[in-house]
């Protein structure tokens, strides 16, 4: 089942159950939302979860692009991407959690053909303030799906304040041998779908208040689902990444972790620029800057003559088209090349400055502050350059600057 078919099946299934499709909006959350980027499908819906009537009614469905930088160090594994898409459904004070879980289970098993024996659920087991989510527990028990009760892992919130509540997550088994453990103990259980009972709001002082209505907010990672349904091991092997995996390896010879990081960070940078964010040293703009610097660091570790100018315009265009972004592709390319030039200059300046005897010994916080404020050298970069100048190997992709690592076997 290709990704377009997966999306269509999802949307139609919920439309047949009274949901109206809303357009998946940009990576920028609405004003007043506490996060810099949309990290989950519910962001554009915050006012409606808090009680404002939605013009399309109480049952909604969509596909929303999201960005998470909290998982940046996990990018390169089989399941994490910086920019990803989330299939989502909402009940704004309409049906209950059990109904949402029933539909979720039926769609996975009957709609997508997943064997019930490959599913596991987790459920909120209660904490000092709230009791366990027994409705969800019973629902899973009735279906014969094994359940693990947790506390923090089954509580969802959107930053420190705002709508929140207990959730029940559905996991799918990806191991080659039958499972022997639970989702929190074995990461071969991959989380596919989270169903949140969003019935509280957390205030600045940490207190929970009931929302005017009890909502359901669900989110299912599209690339992960495609990967699982297509029988692939990593998200980079699913159909969505085929243009990347066809284009990038002939361009630059990279080992697998570097290839994954380069594809993820370049694709994510294009999506962020496509939503109109300009690179800068602070706030939102620091995200595309950091992503391009991490990817250039990885590229240059193998060969410093590599440039983003090598990337065919079609690949950038394919990404903008995929995310339905109307920014001109040559503008995106120019911004990327400008970031590359800035980074080149910064590295040259950094190497010159850090070679001075004053910076030979251990750096103090005051040194880092001076290097940042006077020379524009962030701490992370100073650390990498010092490693490079000392000639120490630093093999983590994206963090070191010019150390050789085992190269890929390319023709
Ligand atoms: N908000 C929940 C999540 O991000 C469900 O959409 O997992």
Coordinates of C-alpha atoms and ligand atoms in Angstrom, one line a residue:
X1 CA 0.0 0.0 0.0
X2 CA 1.7 3.3 -1.0
X3 CA 1.5 6.4 1.1
X4 CA -1.2 8.1 -1.0
X5 CA -3.4 5.1 -0.6
X6 CA -2.8 4.9 3.2
X7 CA -3.8 8.6 3.5
X8 CA -6.9 8.2 1.4
X9 CA -8.0 5.1 3.3
X10 CA -7.6 7.0 6.6
X11 CA -9.5 10.1 5.5
X12 CA -12.3 8.1 3.9
X13 CA -12.7 5.8 6.9
X14 CA -13.3 8.8 9.2
X15 CA -15.3 10.7 6.6
X16 CA -17.7 7.7 6.5
X17 CA -18.0 8.1 10.3
X18 CA -19.0 11.8 10.1
X19 CA -15.6 13.5 10.2
X20 CA -14.9 16.6 8.0
X21 CA -11.5 17.0 6.5
X22 CA -9.6 20.2 7.5
X23 CA -6.5 21.3 5.6
X24 CA -3.2 20.4 7.2
X25 CA -1.6 23.7 7.8
X26 CA 1.9 25.1 8.0
X27 CA 4.7 24.2 10.4
X28 CA 4.0 27.5 12.2
X29 CA 1.5 27.1 15.0
X30 CA -1.2 29.8 15.6
X31 CA -0.3 32.9 17.6
X32 CA -0.4 32.2 21.4
X33 CA 0.6 28.6 21.1
X34 CA 3.6 27.9 23.5
X35 CA 5.8 26.1 20.9
X36 CA 7.9 27.5 18.0
X37 CA 6.8 24.9 15.5
X38 CA 3.7 22.6 15.1
X39 CA 4.8 19.4 16.8
X40 CA 1.5 17.7 16.6
X41 CA -1.7 17.7 14.6
X42 CA -3.7 19.4 17.4
X43 CA -1.8 22.7 17.4
X44 CA -4.0 24.5 14.9
X45 CA -7.0 23.2 16.8
X46 CA -6.1 24.6 20.3
X47 CA -8.9 27.2 20.5
X48 CA -11.5 24.5 19.5
X49 CA -10.2 22.0 22.0
X50 CA -10.7 24.8 24.6
X51 CA -14.3 25.2 23.6
X52 CA -14.7 27.6 20.7
X53 CA -17.1 26.0 18.1
X54 CA -15.3 24.8 14.9
X55 CA -17.0 25.9 11.7
X56 CA -16.8 22.4 10.3
X57 CA -18.4 20.7 13.4
X58 CA -17.4 18.3 16.1
X59 CA -15.7 15.5 14.1
X60 CA -12.6 16.4 12.2
X61 CA -9.8 14.6 10.3
X62 CA -6.6 15.8 8.6
X63 CA -2.9 15.3 7.6
X64 CA -0.6 17.8 9.4
X65 CA 3.1 18.3 8.8
X66 CA 5.0 18.6 12.1
X67 CA 8.5 19.3 13.2
X68 CA 10.3 18.0 16.3
X69 CA 13.8 19.0 17.3
X70 CA 13.6 17.2 20.6
X71 CA 14.4 14.0 18.8
X72 CA 17.3 15.4 16.7
X73 CA 19.9 13.0 18.1
X74 CA 17.7 10.1 17.3
X75 CA 17.4 11.1 13.6
X76 CA 19.2 8.4 11.6
X77 CA 17.6 5.6 13.5
X78 CA 14.8 3.6 11.8
X79 CA 11.8 5.7 13.0
X80 CA 12.6 9.3 13.8
X81 CA 12.4 12.2 11.3
X82 CA 12.7 15.9 12.0
X83 CA 9.8 16.9 9.8
X84 CA 7.1 14.3 9.5
X85 CA 3.3 14.1 8.8
X86 CA 0.7 13.1 11.2
X87 CA -2.7 11.7 10.4
X88 CA -5.2 13.0 13.0
X89 CA -8.8 12.8 14.1
X90 CA -10.7 14.9 16.6
X91 CA -13.9 14.7 18.6
X92 CA -14.6 18.2 19.9
X93 CA -16.9 17.3 22.9
X94 CA -18.6 14.5 20.8
X95 CA -17.8 10.8 21.1
X96 CA -15.8 9.2 23.9
X97 CA -12.3 7.6 24.2
X98 CA -13.6 4.0 23.8
X99 CA -15.3 4.9 20.5
X100 CA -12.0 6.4 19.2
X101 CA -10.0 3.3 20.2
X102 CA -12.6 0.9 18.7
X103 CA -12.4 2.8 15.3
X104 CA -8.6 2.9 15.6
X105 CA -8.4 -0.8 16.2
X106 CA -10.8 -1.7 13.4
X107 CA -9.1 0.6 10.9
X108 CA -5.6 -0.9 11.6
X109 CA -6.9 -4.5 11.5
X110 CA -9.7 -4.4 8.8
X111 CA -8.6 -1.4 6.8
X112 CA -4.9 -1.8 6.8
X113 CA -4.8 -5.6 7.3
X114 CA -2.5 -5.6 10.4
X115 CA -2.5 -8.9 12.2
X116 CA -4.1 -8.4 15.7
X117 CA -1.3 -10.4 17.3
X118 CA 1.2 -7.7 16.3
X119 CA -0.6 -5.0 18.4
X120 CA 0.0 -3.9 22.0
X121 CA -1.6 -1.0 23.8
X122 CA -0.5 1.2 26.7
X123 CA -2.9 2.9 29.0
X124 CA -2.7 5.6 31.7
X125 CA -2.4 3.8 35.0
X126 CA -3.2 6.7 37.3
X127 CA -1.1 9.1 39.4
X128 CA -1.4 11.1 42.6
X129 CA -4.1 13.3 41.0
X130 CA -6.1 11.0 38.7
X131 CA -7.2 7.4 38.8
X132 CA -6.4 4.8 36.0
X133 CA -8.1 5.0 32.6
X134 CA -10.2 1.8 33.2
X135 CA -12.5 2.4 30.1
X136 CA -9.5 2.1 27.8
X137 CA -8.1 -0.8 29.7
X138 CA -11.4 -2.8 29.4
X139 CA -11.7 -1.9 25.7
X140 CA -8.3 -3.4 25.0
X141 CA -9.0 -6.4 27.2
X142 CA -12.3 -7.1 25.4
X143 CA -10.4 -7.1 22.1
X144 CA -7.7 -9.4 23.4
X145 CA -4.9 -6.8 22.9
X146 CA -2.2 -6.9 25.6
X147 CA -2.0 -3.8 27.7
X148 CA 0.8 -2.1 29.7
X149 CA -0.2 0.5 32.3
X150 CA 2.2 3.5 32.7
X151 CA 2.1 7.0 34.2
X152 CA 4.1 9.6 32.4
X153 CA 4.3 7.8 29.1
X154 CA 0.5 7.9 28.9
X155 CA 0.0 11.6 29.7
X156 CA 0.0 14.0 26.8
X157 CA 0.5 17.7 27.0
X158 CA 1.3 20.5 24.6
X159 CA 4.1 22.2 26.5
X160 CA 4.0 23.3 30.1
X161 CA 0.5 24.9 29.8
X162 CA -2.6 24.2 27.7
X163 CA -4.8 21.3 26.8
X164 CA -3.7 17.9 28.1
X165 CA -4.9 14.5 29.3
X166 CA -4.3 10.8 29.6
X167 CA -3.7 8.8 26.4
X168 CA -3.7 5.3 25.1
X169 CA -1.1 4.4 22.6
X170 CA -1.1 1.6 20.0
X171 CA 2.2 -0.1 19.2
X172 CA 3.1 -2.6 16.4
X173 CA 5.6 -5.4 16.7
X174 CA 8.6 -5.2 14.3
X175 CA 10.8 -7.9 15.7
X176 CA 11.7 -11.1 13.7
X177 CA 10.9 -13.4 16.7
X178 CA 7.6 -13.3 18.7
X179 CA 7.5 -10.5 21.3
X180 CA 8.4 -11.3 24.9
X181 CA 8.2 -8.0 26.5
X182 CA 6.2 -4.7 26.6
X183 CA 6.5 -1.4 24.7
X184 CA 8.4 0.4 27.5
X185 CA 10.9 -2.5 27.7
X186 CA 11.5 -3.4 24.1
X187 CA 11.8 -0.8 21.3
X188 CA 10.9 -3.3 18.6
X189 CA 7.4 -2.3 19.7
X190 CA 6.9 0.9 17.5
X191 CA 4.3 3.4 18.5
X192 CA 1.9 4.0 15.7
X193 CA -1.2 5.8 17.0
X194 CA -1.8 7.9 20.1
X195 CA -5.4 8.5 21.3
X196 CA -5.5 11.3 23.8
X197 CA -8.5 12.0 26.1
X198 CA -8.0 15.7 26.1
X199 CA -10.2 16.9 28.9
X200 CA -7.9 19.1 31.0
X201 CA -6.1 22.4 30.8
X202 CA -2.9 23.0 32.8
X203 CA -2.3 26.5 34.1
X204 CA 0.9 28.4 34.7
X205 CA 0.9 27.2 38.4
X206 CA 0.6 23.5 37.3
X207 CA -3.0 23.0 38.3
X208 CA -5.3 21.0 36.1
X209 CA -8.8 22.3 35.3
X210 CA -11.4 20.4 33.3
X211 CA -12.0 21.8 29.8
X212 CA -15.5 23.0 29.0
X213 CA -15.8 19.8 26.9
X214 CA -14.2 16.3 26.9
X215 CA -12.2 16.0 23.6
X216 CA -10.4 13.2 21.7
X217 CA -7.2 14.0 19.9
X218 CA -5.5 11.3 17.9
X219 CA -2.3 11.3 16.0
X220 CA -0.7 8.6 13.8
X221 CA 2.8 9.1 12.3
X222 CA 2.4 8.7 8.5
X223 CA 5.9 7.7 7.5
X224 CA 6.1 5.1 10.3
X225 CA 2.8 3.6 9.2
X226 CA 3.9 3.5 5.6
X227 CA 7.1 1.9 6.6
X228 CA 5.4 -0.8 8.6
X229 CA 2.7 -1.5 6.0
X230 CA 5.2 -1.7 3.3
X231 CA 7.2 -4.3 5.3
X232 CA 10.3 -2.0 5.5
X233 CA 12.7 -1.7 8.4
X234 CA 13.4 2.0 8.3
X235 CA 11.4 5.1 7.3
X236 CA 14.1 5.9 4.7
X237 CA 13.1 2.7 2.9
X238 CA 9.4 3.6 2.5
X239 CA 8.1 5.0 -0.8
X240 CA 8.2 8.7 0.4
X241 CA 12.0 8.6 0.5
X242 CA 12.5 6.9 -2.8
X243 CA 13.4 10.1 -4.7
X244 CA 15.9 10.9 -1.9
X245 CA 17.5 7.5 -1.9
X246 CA 17.7 7.5 -5.7
X247 CA 19.3 11.0 -5.9
X248 CA 21.6 11.5 -2.9
X249 CA 23.8 8.3 -2.9
X250 CA 25.1 8.9 -6.5
X251 CA 25.8 12.6 -5.5
X252 CA 27.8 12.0 -2.4
X253 CA 29.3 8.8 -1.1
X254 CA 28.1 8.5 2.5
X255 CA 27.8 5.8 5.1
X256 CA 24.3 4.9 6.1
X257 CA 23.9 7.0 9.3
X258 CA 25.3 10.1 7.4
X259 CA 23.1 9.4 4.4
X260 CA 20.0 9.3 6.6
X261 CA 21.0 12.5 8.5
X262 CA 21.7 14.4 5.3
X263 CA 18.4 13.4 3.7
X264 CA 16.4 14.1 6.8
X265 CA 18.0 17.5 7.5
X266 CA 17.9 18.7 4.0
X267 CA 14.3 17.7 3.5
X268 CA 13.3 19.3 6.8
X269 CA 15.2 22.5 6.0
X270 CA 13.3 22.8 2.7
X271 CA 10.0 22.2 4.4
X272 CA 10.8 24.9 7.0
X273 CA 12.0 27.4 4.4
X274 CA 8.9 26.5 2.3
X275 CA 6.7 27.7 5.2
X276 CA 8.4 31.1 5.0
X277 CA 10.9 30.8 8.0
X278 CA 14.2 32.7 7.3
X279 CA 17.4 31.3 9.0
X280 CA 18.6 33.4 11.9
X281 CA 20.6 33.0 15.1
X282 CA 17.6 32.9 17.5
X283 CA 14.1 31.4 17.8
X284 CA 12.4 29.8 14.9
X285 CA 15.0 30.8 12.4
X286 CA 17.7 29.0 14.3
X287 CA 16.1 25.6 13.4
X288 CA 16.8 25.7 9.6
X289 CA 20.3 27.2 10.4
X290 CA 21.1 24.4 12.8
X291 CA 19.8 21.8 10.5
X292 CA 21.8 23.0 7.5
X293 CA 24.9 23.3 9.7
X294 CA 24.5 19.8 11.0
X295 CA 24.1 18.4 7.5
X296 CA 27.0 20.4 6.0
X297 CA 29.2 19.2 8.9
X298 CA 28.3 15.7 8.0
X299 CA 29.0 16.2 4.3
X300 CA 32.3 18.0 4.8
X301 CA 33.6 15.4 7.2
X302 CA 33.9 13.2 4.1
X303 CA 34.8 15.8 1.6
X304 CA 35.0 19.6 2.2
X305 CA 34.5 20.4 -1.4
X306 CA 30.9 19.2 -1.3
X307 CA 28.2 21.9 -1.7
X308 CA 24.4 22.1 -1.6
X309 CA 24.6 23.5 -5.1
X310 CA 25.1 19.9 -6.2
X311 CA 21.5 19.0 -5.2
X312 CA 19.2 18.9 -8.2
X313 CA 16.4 21.5 -8.2
X314 CA 13.9 18.6 -8.9
X315 CA 14.6 17.1 -5.5
X316 CA 13.9 20.4 -3.7
X317 CA 10.9 20.9 -5.8
X318 CA 9.6 17.4 -5.1
X319 CA 9.7 18.3 -1.4
X320 CA 7.9 21.6 -1.8
X321 CA 5.2 19.9 -3.9
X322 CA 4.8 17.1 -1.4
X323 CA 4.1 19.7 1.3
X324 CA 1.9 21.8 -1.0
X325 CA 4.2 24.8 -0.6
X326 CA 4.2 27.6 -3.1
X327 CA 7.6 29.2 -2.4
X328 CA 9.8 29.4 -5.5
X329 CA 12.3 26.6 -5.6
X330 CA 15.2 28.8 -6.7
X331 CA 14.6 31.1 -3.7
X332 CA 14.9 28.0 -1.4
X333 CA 18.1 27.0 -3.2
X334 CA 19.5 30.6 -2.8
X335 CA 18.8 30.6 0.9
X336 CA 20.5 27.2 1.4
X337 CA 23.6 28.4 -0.6
X338 CA 23.7 31.6 1.5
X339 CA 23.6 29.5 4.7
X340 CA 26.4 27.4 3.3
X341 CA 28.6 30.5 2.6
X342 CA 27.9 31.9 6.1
X343 CA 28.9 28.6 7.7
X344 CA 32.1 28.4 5.7
X345 CA 33.1 31.9 6.8
X346 CA 32.1 31.1 10.4
X347 CA 34.3 28.0 10.4
X348 CA 37.3 29.8 9.0
X349 CA 36.9 32.6 11.6
X350 CA 36.4 30.0 14.4
X351 CA 39.5 28.0 13.4
X352 CA 41.6 31.2 13.3
X353 CA 40.4 32.4 16.7
X354 CA 40.6 29.1 18.5
X355 CA 44.1 28.5 17.3
X356 CA 45.2 31.4 19.5
X357 CA 47.2 30.4 22.7
X358 CA 44.6 32.0 24.9
X359 CA 42.2 29.2 23.9
X360 CA 44.6 26.3 24.3
X361 CA 43.5 25.2 27.8
X362 CA 40.1 24.4 29.2
X363 CA 37.5 27.1 28.4
X364 CA 35.6 28.8 31.1
X365 CA 31.9 29.9 30.8
X366 CA 33.3 33.4 30.3
X367 CA 35.4 32.2 27.3
X368 CA 32.3 30.6 25.8
X369 CA 30.3 33.8 26.4
X370 CA 33.0 35.9 24.8
X371 CA 33.4 33.6 21.8
X372 CA 29.6 33.7 21.3
X373 CA 28.9 37.4 21.9
X374 CA 32.0 38.8 20.2
X375 CA 32.7 36.3 17.5
X376 CA 29.3 34.7 16.9
X377 CA 30.6 31.2 17.7
X378 CA 28.0 29.0 19.5
X379 CA 29.2 26.7 22.2
X380 CA 28.4 23.5 20.2
X381 CA 30.5 24.8 17.3
X382 CA 33.4 25.8 19.6
X383 CA 33.4 22.3 21.1
X384 CA 33.5 20.7 17.7
X385 CA 36.2 23.0 16.3
X386 CA 38.4 22.3 19.4
X387 CA 38.0 18.6 18.9
X388 CA 39.0 19.0 15.3
X389 CA 42.0 21.2 16.2
X390 CA 43.1 18.7 18.8
X391 CA 42.9 16.0 16.2
X392 CA 40.6 13.8 18.4
X393 CA 38.2 11.5 16.6
X394 CA 34.5 12.5 17.2
X395 CA 32.4 10.0 15.2
X396 CA 28.8 11.1 15.9
X397 CA 27.2 12.3 12.7
X398 CA 26.2 15.9 12.8
X399 CA 28.3 16.9 15.8
X400 CA 31.9 16.9 14.6
X401 CA 33.4 18.9 11.8
X402 CA 36.1 17.4 9.9
X403 CA 37.2 14.1 11.4
X404 CA 37.4 11.1 9.1
X405 CA 35.0 8.3 9.9
X406 CA 34.7 4.9 8.2
X407 CA 33.7 5.8 4.6
X408 CA 30.9 4.1 2.7
X409 CA 31.9 1.6 0.1
X410 CA 31.0 3.6 -3.0
X411 CA 32.2 3.0 -6.6
Ligands
LIG1 N1 -1.4 15.1 20.3 C1 -1.1 13.7 20.3 C2 0.3 13.4 19.9 O1 0.9 14.3 19.3 C3 -2.1 13.0 19.4 O2 -2.3 13.7 18.3 O3 0.7 12.3 20.0

